[in-house]
PDB file of C-alpha atoms in Angstrom:
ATOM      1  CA  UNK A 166      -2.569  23.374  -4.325  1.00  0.00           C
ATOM      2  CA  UNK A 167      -5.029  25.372  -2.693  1.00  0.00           C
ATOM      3  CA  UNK A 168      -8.379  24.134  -2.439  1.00  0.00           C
ATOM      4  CA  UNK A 169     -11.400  26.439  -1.636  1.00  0.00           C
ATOM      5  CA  UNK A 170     -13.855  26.040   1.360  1.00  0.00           C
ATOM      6  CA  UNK A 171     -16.503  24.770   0.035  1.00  0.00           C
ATOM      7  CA  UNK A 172     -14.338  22.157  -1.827  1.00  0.00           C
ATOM      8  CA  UNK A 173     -11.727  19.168  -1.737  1.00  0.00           C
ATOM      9  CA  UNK A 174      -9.662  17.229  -3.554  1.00  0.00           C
ATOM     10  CA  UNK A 175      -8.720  13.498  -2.622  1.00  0.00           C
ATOM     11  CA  UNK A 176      -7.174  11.367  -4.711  1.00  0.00           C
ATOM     12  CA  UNK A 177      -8.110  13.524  -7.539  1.00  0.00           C
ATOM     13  CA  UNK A 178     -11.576  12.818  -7.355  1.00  0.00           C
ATOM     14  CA  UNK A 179     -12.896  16.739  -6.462  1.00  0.00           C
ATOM     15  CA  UNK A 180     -15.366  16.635  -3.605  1.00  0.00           C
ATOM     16  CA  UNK A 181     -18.208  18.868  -2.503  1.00  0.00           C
ATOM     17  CA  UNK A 182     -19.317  20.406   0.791  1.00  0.00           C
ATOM     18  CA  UNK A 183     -22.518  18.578   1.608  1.00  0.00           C
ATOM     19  CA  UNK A 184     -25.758  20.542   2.126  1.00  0.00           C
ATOM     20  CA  UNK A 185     -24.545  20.992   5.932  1.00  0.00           C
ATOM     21  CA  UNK A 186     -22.220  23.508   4.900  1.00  0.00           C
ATOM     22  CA  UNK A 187     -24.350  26.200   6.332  1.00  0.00           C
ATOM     23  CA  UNK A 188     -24.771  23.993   9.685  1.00  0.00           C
ATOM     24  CA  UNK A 189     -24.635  25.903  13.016  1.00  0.00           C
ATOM     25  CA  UNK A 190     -24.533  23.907  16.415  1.00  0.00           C
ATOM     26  CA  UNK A 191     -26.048  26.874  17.711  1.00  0.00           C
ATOM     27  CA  UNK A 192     -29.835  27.198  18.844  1.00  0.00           C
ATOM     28  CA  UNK A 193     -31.528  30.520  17.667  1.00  0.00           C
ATOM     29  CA  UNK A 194     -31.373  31.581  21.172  1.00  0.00           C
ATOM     30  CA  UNK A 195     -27.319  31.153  21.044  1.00  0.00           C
ATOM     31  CA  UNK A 196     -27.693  27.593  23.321  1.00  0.00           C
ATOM     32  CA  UNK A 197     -26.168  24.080  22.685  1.00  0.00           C
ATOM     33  CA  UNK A 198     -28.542  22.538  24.851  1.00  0.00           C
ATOM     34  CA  UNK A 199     -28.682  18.667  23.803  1.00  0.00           C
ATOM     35  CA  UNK A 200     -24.782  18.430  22.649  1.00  0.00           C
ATOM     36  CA  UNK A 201     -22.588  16.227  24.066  1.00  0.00           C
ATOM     37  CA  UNK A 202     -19.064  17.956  24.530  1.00  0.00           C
ATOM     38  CA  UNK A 203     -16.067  15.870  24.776  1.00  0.00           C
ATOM     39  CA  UNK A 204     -13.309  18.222  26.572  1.00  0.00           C
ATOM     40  CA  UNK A 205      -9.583  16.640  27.004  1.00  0.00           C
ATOM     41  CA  UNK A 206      -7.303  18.398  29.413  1.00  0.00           C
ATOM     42  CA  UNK A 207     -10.304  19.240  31.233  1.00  0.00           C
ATOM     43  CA  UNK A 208      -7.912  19.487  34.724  1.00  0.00           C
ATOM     44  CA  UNK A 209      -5.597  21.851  33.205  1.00  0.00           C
ATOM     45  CA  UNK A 210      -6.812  26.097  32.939  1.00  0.00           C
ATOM     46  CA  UNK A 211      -7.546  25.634  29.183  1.00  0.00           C
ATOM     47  CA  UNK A 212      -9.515  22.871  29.435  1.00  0.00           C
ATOM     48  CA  UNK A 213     -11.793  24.197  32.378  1.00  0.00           C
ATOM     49  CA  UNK A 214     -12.297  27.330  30.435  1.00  0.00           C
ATOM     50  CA  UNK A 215     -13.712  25.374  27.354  1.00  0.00           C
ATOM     51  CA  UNK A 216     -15.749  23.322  29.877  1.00  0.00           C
ATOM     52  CA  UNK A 217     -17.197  26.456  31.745  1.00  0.00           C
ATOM     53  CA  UNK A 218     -17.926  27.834  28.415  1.00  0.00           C
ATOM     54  CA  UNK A 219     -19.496  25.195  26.824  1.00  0.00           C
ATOM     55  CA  UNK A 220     -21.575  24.307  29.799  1.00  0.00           C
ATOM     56  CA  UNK A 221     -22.507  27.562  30.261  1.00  0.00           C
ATOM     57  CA  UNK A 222     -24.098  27.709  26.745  1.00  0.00           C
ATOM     58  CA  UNK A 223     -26.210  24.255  27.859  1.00  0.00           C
ATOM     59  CA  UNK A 224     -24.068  21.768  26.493  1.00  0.00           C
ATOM     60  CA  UNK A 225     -23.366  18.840  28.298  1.00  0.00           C
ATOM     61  CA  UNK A 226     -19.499  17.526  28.861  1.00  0.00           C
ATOM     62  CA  UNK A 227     -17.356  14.914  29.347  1.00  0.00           C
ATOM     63  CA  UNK A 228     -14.460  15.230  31.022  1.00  0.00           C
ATOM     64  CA  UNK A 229     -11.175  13.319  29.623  1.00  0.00           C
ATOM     65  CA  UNK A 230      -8.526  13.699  31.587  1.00  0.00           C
ATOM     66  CA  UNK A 231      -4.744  11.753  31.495  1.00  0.00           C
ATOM     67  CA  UNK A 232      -5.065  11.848  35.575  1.00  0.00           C
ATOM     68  CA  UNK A 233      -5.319   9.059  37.502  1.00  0.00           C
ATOM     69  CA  UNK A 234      -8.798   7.238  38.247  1.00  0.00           C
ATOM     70  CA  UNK A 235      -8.964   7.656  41.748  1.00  0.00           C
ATOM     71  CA  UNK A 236      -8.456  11.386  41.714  1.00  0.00           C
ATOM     72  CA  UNK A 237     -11.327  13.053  42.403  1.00  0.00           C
ATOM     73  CA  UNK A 238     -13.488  15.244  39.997  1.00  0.00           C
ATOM     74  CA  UNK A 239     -16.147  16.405  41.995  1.00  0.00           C
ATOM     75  CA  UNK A 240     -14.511  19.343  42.622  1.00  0.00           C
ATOM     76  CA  UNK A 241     -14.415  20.298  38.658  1.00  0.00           C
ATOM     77  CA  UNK A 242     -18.057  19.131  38.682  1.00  0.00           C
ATOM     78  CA  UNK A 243     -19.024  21.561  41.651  1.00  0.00           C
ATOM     79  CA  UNK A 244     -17.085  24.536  39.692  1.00  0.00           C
ATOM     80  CA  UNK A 245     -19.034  23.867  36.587  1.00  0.00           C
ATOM     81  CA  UNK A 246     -22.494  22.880  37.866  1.00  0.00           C
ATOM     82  CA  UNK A 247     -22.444  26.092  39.370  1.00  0.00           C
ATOM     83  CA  UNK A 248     -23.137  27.801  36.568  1.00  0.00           C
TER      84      UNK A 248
END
């Protein structure tokens, strides 16, 4: 069954988008200044890309990372804080 973006089926009770659907996180100067980013991986290449990028565009992130607690971060904070 193939439902359609702006709609969705569950439990056959058809649902609509709400009036959000047009939502953008994005300020009209292209910022996310006062988001709150939650990046996993954020040690590995991927996830300091989507950390540089995100902070770069003023959002602020949280680093979760499987690594252990007494490893140090600063260094990832440094990179990013650069900016």
């Amino acid at each position: 069954m193939y439902c359609s973006p702006t709609t969705a089926t569950m439990n056959g009770h058809q649902q609509q988008e709400s009036e959000s659907e047009h939502f953008s996180p994005y300020r009209h100067d292209g910022k996310l200044y006062g988001f709150v980013c939650v990046v996993t991986g954020a040690t590995q290449p991927v996830g300091k890309a989507i950390v540089s990028e995100l902070a770069a565009h003023g959002a602020a992130c949280i680093y979760a990372c499987s690594s252990s607690p007494s490893d140090d971060y600063a260094g990832l904070a440094e990179e990013v804080n650069k900016q």
